[in-house]
mmCIF file with all atom_site columns, C-alpha atoms and ligand atoms in Angstrom:
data_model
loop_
_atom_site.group_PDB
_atom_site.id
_atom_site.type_symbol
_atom_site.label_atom_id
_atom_site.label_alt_id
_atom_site.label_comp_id
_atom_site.label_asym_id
_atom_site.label_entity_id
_atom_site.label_seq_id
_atom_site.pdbx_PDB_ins_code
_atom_site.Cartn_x
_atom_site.Cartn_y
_atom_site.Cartn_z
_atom_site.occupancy
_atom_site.B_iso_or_equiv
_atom_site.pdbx_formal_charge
_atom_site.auth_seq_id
_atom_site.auth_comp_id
_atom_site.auth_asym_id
_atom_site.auth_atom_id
_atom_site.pdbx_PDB_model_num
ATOM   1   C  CA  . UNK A 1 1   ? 8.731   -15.939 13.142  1.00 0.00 ? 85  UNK A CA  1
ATOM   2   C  CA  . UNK A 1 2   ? 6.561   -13.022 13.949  1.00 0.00 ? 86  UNK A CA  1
ATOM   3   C  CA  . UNK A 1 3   ? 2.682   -13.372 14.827  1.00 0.00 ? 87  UNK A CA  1
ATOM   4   C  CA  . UNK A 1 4   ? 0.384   -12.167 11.968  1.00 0.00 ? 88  UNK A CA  1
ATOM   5   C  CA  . UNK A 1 5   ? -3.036  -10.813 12.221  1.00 0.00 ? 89  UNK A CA  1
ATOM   6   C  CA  . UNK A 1 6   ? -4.988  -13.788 10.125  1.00 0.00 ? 90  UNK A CA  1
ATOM   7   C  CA  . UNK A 1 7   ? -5.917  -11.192 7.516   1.00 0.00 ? 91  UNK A CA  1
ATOM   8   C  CA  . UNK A 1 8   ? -2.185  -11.236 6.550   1.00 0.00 ? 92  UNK A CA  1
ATOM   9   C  CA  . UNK A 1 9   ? -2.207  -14.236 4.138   1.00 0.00 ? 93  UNK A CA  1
ATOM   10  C  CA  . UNK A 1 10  ? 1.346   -14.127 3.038   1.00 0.00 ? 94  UNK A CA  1
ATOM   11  C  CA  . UNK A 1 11  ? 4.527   -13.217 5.006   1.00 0.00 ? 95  UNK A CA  1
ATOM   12  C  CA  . UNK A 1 12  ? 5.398   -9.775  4.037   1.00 0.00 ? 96  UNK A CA  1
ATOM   13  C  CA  . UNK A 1 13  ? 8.969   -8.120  5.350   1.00 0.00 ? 97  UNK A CA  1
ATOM   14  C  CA  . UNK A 1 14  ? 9.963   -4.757  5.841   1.00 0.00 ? 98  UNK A CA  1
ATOM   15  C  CA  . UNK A 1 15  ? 12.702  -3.595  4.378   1.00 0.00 ? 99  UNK A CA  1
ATOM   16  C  CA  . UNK A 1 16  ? 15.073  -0.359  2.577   1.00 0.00 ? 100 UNK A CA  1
ATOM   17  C  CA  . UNK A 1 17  ? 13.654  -0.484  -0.884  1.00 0.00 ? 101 UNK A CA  1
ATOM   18  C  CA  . UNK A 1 18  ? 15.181  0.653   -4.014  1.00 0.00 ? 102 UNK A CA  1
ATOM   19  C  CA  . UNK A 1 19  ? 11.957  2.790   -5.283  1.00 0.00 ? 103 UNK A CA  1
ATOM   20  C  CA  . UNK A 1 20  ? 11.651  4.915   -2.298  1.00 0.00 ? 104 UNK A CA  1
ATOM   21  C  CA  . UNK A 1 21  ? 12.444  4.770   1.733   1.00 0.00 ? 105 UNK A CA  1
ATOM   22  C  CA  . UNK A 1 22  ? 11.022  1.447   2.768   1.00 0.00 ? 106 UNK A CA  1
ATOM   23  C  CA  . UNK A 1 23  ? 9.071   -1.128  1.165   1.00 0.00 ? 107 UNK A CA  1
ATOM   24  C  CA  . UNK A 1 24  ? 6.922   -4.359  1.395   1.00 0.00 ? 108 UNK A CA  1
ATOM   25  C  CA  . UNK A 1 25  ? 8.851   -7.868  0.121   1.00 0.00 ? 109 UNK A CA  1
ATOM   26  C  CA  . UNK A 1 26  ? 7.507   -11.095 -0.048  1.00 0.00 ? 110 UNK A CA  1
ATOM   27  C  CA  . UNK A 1 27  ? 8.903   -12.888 2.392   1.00 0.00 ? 111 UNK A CA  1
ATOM   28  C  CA  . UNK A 1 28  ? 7.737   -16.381 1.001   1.00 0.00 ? 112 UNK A CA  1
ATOM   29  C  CA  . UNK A 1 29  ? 6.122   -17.272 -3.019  1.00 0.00 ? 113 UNK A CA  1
ATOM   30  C  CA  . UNK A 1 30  ? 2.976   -15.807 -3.582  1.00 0.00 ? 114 UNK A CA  1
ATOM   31  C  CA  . UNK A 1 31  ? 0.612   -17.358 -6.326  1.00 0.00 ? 115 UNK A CA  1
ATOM   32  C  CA  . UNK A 1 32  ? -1.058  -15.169 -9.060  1.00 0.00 ? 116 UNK A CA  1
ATOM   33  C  CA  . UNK A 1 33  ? -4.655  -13.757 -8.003  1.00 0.00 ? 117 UNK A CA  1
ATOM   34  C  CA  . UNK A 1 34  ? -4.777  -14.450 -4.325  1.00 0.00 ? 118 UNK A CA  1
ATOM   35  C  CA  . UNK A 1 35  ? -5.100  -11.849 -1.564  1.00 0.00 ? 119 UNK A CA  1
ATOM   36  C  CA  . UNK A 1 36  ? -1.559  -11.175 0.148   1.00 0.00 ? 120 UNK A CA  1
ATOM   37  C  CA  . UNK A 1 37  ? -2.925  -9.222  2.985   1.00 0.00 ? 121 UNK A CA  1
ATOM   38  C  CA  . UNK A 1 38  ? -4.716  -6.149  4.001   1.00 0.00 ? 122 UNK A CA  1
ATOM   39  C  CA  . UNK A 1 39  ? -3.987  -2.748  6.247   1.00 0.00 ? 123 UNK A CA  1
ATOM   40  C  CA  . UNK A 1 40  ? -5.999  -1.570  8.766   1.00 0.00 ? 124 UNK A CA  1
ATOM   41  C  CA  . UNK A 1 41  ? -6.113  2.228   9.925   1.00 0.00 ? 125 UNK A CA  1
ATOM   42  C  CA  . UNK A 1 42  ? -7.564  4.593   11.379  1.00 0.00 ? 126 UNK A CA  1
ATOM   43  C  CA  . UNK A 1 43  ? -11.398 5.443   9.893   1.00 0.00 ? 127 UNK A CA  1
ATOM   44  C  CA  . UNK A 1 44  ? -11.293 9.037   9.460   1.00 0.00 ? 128 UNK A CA  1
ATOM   45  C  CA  . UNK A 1 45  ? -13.453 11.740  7.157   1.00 0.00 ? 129 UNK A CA  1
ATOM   46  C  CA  . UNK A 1 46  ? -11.609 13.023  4.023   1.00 0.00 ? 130 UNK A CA  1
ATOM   47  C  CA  . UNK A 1 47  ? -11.768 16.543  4.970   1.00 0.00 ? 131 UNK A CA  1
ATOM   48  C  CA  . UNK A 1 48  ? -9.734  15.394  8.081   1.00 0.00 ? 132 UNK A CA  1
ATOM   49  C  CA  . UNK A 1 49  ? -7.558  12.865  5.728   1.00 0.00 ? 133 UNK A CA  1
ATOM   50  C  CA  . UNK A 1 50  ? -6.761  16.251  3.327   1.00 0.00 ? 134 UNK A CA  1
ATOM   51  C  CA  . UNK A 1 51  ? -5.669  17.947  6.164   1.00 0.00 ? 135 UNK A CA  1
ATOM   52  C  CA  . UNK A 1 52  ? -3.421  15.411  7.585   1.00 0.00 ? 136 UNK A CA  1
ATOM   53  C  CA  . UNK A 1 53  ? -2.241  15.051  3.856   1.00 0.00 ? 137 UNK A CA  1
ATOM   54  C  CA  . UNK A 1 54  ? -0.745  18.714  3.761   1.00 0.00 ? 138 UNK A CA  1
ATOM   55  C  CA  . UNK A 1 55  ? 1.012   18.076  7.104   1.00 0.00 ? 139 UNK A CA  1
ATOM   56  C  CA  . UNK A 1 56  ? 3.055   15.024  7.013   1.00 0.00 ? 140 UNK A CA  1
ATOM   57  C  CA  . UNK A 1 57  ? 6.014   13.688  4.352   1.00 0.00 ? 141 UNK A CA  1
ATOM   58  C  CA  . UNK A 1 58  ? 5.454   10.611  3.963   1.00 0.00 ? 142 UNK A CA  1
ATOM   59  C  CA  . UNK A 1 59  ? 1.557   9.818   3.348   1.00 0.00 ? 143 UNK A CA  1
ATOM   60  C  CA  . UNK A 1 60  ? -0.270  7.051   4.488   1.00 0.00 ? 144 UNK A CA  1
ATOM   61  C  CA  . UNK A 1 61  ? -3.904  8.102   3.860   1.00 0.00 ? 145 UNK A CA  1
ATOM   62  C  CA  . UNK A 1 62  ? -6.186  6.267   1.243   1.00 0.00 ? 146 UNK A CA  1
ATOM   63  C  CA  . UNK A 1 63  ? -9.384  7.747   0.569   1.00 0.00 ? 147 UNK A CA  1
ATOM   64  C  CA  . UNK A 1 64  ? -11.980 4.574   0.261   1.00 0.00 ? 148 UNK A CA  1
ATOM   65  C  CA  . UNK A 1 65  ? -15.271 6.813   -1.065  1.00 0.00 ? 149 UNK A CA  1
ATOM   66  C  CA  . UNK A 1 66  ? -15.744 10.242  -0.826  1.00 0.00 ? 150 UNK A CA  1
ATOM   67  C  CA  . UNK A 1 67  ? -16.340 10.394  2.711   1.00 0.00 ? 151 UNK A CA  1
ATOM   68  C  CA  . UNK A 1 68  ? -14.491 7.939   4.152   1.00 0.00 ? 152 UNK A CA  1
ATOM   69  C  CA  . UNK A 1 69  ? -10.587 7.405   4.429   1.00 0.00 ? 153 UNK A CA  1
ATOM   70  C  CA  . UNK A 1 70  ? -8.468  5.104   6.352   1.00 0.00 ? 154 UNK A CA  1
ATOM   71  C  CA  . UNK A 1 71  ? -4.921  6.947   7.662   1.00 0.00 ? 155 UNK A CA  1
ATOM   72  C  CA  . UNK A 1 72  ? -2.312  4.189   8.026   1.00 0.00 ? 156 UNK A CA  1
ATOM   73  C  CA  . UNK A 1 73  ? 0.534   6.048   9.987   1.00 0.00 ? 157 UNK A CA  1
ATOM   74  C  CA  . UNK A 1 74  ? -0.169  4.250   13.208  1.00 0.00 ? 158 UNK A CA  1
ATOM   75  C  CA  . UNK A 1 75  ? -0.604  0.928   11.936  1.00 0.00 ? 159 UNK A CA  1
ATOM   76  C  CA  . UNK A 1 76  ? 1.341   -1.905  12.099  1.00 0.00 ? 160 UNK A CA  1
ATOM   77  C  CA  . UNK A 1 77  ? 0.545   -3.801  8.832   1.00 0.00 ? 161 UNK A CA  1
ATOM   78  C  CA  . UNK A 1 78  ? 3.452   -4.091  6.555   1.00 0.00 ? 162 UNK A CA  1
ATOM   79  C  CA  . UNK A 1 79  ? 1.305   -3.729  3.809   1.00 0.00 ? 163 UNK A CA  1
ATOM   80  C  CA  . UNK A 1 80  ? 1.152   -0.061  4.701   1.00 0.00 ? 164 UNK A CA  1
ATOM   81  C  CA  . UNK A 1 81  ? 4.828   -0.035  3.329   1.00 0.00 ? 165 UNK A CA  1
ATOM   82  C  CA  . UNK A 1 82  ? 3.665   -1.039  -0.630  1.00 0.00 ? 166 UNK A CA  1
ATOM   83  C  CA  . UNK A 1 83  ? 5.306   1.283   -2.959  1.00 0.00 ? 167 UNK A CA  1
ATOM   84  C  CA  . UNK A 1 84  ? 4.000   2.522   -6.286  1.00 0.00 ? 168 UNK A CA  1
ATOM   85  C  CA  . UNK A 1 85  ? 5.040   0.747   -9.436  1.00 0.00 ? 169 UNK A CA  1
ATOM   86  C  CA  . UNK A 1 86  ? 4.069   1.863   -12.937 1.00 0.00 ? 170 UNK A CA  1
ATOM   87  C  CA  . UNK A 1 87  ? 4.249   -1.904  -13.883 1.00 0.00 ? 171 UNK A CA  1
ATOM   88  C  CA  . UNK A 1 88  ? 3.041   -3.415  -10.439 1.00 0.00 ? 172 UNK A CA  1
ATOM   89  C  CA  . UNK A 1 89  ? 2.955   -7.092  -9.312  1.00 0.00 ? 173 UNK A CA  1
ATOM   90  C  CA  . UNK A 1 90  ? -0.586  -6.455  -6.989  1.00 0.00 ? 174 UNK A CA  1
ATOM   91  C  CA  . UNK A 1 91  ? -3.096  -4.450  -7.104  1.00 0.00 ? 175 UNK A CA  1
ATOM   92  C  CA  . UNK A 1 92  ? -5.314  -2.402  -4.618  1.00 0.00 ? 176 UNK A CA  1
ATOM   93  C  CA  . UNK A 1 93  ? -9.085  -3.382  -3.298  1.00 0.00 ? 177 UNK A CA  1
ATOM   94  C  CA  . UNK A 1 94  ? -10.968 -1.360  -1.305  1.00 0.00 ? 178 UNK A CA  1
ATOM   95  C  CA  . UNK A 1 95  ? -13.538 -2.827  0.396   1.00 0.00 ? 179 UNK A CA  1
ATOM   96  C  CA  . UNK A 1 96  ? -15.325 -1.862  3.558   1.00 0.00 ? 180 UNK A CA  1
ATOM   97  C  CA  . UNK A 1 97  ? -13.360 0.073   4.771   1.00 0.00 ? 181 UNK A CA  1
ATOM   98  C  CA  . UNK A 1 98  ? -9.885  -1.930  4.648   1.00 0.00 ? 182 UNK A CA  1
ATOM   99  C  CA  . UNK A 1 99  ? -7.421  -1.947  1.567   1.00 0.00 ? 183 UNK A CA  1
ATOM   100 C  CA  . UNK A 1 100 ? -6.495  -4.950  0.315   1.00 0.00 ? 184 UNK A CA  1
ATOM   101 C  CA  . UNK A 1 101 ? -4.016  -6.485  -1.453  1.00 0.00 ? 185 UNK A CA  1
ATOM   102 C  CA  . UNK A 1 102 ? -3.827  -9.131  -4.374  1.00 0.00 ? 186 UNK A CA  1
ATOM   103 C  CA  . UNK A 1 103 ? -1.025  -10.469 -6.546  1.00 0.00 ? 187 UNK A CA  1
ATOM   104 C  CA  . UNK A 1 104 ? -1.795  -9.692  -10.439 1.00 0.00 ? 188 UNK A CA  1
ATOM   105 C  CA  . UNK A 1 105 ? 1.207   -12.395 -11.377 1.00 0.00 ? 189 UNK A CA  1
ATOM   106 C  CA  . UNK A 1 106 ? 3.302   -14.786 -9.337  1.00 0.00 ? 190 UNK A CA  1
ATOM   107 C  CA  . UNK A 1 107 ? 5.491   -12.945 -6.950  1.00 0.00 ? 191 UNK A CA  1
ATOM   108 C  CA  . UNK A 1 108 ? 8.906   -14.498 -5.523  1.00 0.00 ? 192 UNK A CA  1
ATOM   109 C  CA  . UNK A 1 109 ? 10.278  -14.766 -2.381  1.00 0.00 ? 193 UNK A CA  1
ATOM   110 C  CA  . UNK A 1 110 ? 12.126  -11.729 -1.872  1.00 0.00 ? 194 UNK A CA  1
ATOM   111 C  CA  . UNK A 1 111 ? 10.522  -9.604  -4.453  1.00 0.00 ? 195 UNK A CA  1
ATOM   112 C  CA  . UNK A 1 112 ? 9.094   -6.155  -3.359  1.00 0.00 ? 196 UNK A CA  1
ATOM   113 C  CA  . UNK A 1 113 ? 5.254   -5.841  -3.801  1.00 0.00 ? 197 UNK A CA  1
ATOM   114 C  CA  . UNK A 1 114 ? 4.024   -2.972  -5.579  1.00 0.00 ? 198 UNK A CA  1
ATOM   115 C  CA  . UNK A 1 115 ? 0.753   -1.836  -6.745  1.00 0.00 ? 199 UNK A CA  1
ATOM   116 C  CA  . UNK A 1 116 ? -0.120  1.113   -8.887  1.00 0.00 ? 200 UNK A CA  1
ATOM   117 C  CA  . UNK A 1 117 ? -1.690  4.013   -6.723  1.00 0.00 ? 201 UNK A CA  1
ATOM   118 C  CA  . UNK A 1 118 ? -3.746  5.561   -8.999  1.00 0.00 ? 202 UNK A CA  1
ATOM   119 C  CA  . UNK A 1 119 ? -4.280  9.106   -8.393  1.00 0.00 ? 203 UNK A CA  1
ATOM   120 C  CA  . UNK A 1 120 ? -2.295  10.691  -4.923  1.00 0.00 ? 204 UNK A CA  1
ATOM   121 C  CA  . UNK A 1 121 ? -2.314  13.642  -2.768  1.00 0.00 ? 205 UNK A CA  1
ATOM   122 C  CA  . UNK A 1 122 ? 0.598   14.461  -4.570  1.00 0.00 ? 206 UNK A CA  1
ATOM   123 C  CA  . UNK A 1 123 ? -1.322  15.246  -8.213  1.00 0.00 ? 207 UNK A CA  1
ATOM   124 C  CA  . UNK A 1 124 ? 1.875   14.774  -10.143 1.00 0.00 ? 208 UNK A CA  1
ATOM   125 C  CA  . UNK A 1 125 ? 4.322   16.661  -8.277  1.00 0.00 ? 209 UNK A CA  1
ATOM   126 C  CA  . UNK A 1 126 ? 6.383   13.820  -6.361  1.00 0.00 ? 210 UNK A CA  1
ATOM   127 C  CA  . UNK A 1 127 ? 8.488   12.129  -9.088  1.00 0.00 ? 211 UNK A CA  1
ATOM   128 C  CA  . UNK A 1 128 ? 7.920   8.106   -9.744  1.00 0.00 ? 212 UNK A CA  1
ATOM   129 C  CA  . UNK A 1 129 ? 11.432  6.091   -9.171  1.00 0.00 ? 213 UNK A CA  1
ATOM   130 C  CA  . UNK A 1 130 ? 9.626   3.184   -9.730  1.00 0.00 ? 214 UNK A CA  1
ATOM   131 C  CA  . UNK A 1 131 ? 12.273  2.752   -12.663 1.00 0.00 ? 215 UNK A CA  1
ATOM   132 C  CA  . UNK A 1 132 ? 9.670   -0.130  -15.024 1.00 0.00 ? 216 UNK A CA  1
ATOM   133 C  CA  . UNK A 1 133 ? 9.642   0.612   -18.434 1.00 0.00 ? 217 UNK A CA  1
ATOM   134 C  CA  . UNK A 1 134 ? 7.036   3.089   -19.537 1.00 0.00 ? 218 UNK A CA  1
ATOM   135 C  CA  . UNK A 1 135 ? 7.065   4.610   -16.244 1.00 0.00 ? 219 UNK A CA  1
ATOM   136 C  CA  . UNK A 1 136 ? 4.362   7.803   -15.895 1.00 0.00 ? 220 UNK A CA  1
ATOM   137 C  CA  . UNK A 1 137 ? 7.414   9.466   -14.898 1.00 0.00 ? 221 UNK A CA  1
ATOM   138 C  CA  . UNK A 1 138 ? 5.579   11.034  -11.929 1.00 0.00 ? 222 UNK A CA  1
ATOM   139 C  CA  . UNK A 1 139 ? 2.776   10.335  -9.227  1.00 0.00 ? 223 UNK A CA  1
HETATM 140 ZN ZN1 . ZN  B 2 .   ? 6.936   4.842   -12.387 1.00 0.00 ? 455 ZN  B ZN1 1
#
C-alpha cells in the first residue's frame, strides 16, 4: 500500500480511463458527501496560469479567484487525474487555495471519480467523451 498525504481521505488509483487518457478510481467505497481528497499545486497568478494554458496538451491549471491559480502538472496527487463528467459522482471545492474533492452519491470501489469542470481553458472546443446521458456534448 502506498503512503498518502493525510489530506487524501480515500484511496484513489491511477489508471487508463475510458473518458479520456488517465483517470482517478476509487480504490476502496466512498460514502455520499464526504471529502475524498484534495490536490496541491503550484500557487501561480492567472496571467501566468493563461499562458501555461496555451502551451501544454493536457491542462492541469484551475483558476481559484481571479488572481490566483494552482497548476497541477508537477504534483503528485491522484486527484489531479479527475476527469470531467456531464453527470459526475463528486464535485469540486475550492478553498484556500487547494481544490477539493467530495462525493455527491456513493461511489464504488473501482468506479472512476468525476466531477463536472465547469467552464475550461478550452471554451467549448475540446469535445466531452464523458458518454452520460445528456452530455453538453463539449467542454
Ligand atoms: Zn459529457
Amino acid at each position: 500500500m502506498l503512503l498518502r498525504p493525510n489530506y487524501q481521505k480515500f484511496a484513489v488509483e491511477v489508471r487508463d480511463s475510458r473518458i479520456d487518457g488517465q483517470g482517478a478510481f476509487a480504490a476502496e467505497a466512498i460514502p455520499p458527501r464526504l471529502k475524498i481528497g484534495e490536490i496541491r499545486g503550484e500557487s501561480i497568478g492567472v496571467a501566468e496560469a493563461r499562458i501555461r494554458a496555451t502551451r501544454s496538451e493536457r491542462i492541469m491549471i484551475v483558476e481559484v479567484s481571479s488572481r490566483k491559480a494552482i497548476d497541477f502538472s508537477r504534483s503528485a496527487d491522484p486527484m489531479r487525474f479527475t476527469n470531467h463528467s456531464c453527470r459526475p459522482n463528486a464535485r469540486l471545492c475550492l478553498r484556500q487555495g487547494r481544490v477539493e474533492f467530495y462525493a455527491l452519491c456513493a461511489i464504488a470501489s473501482g468506479e472512476e471519480i468525476t466531477v463536472d469542470y465547469g467552464e475550461t481553458h478550452h471554451e467549448g472546443r475540446l469535445a466531452c467523451r464523458c458518454g452520460a446521458p445528456g452530455c453538453r456534448g463539449a467542454l
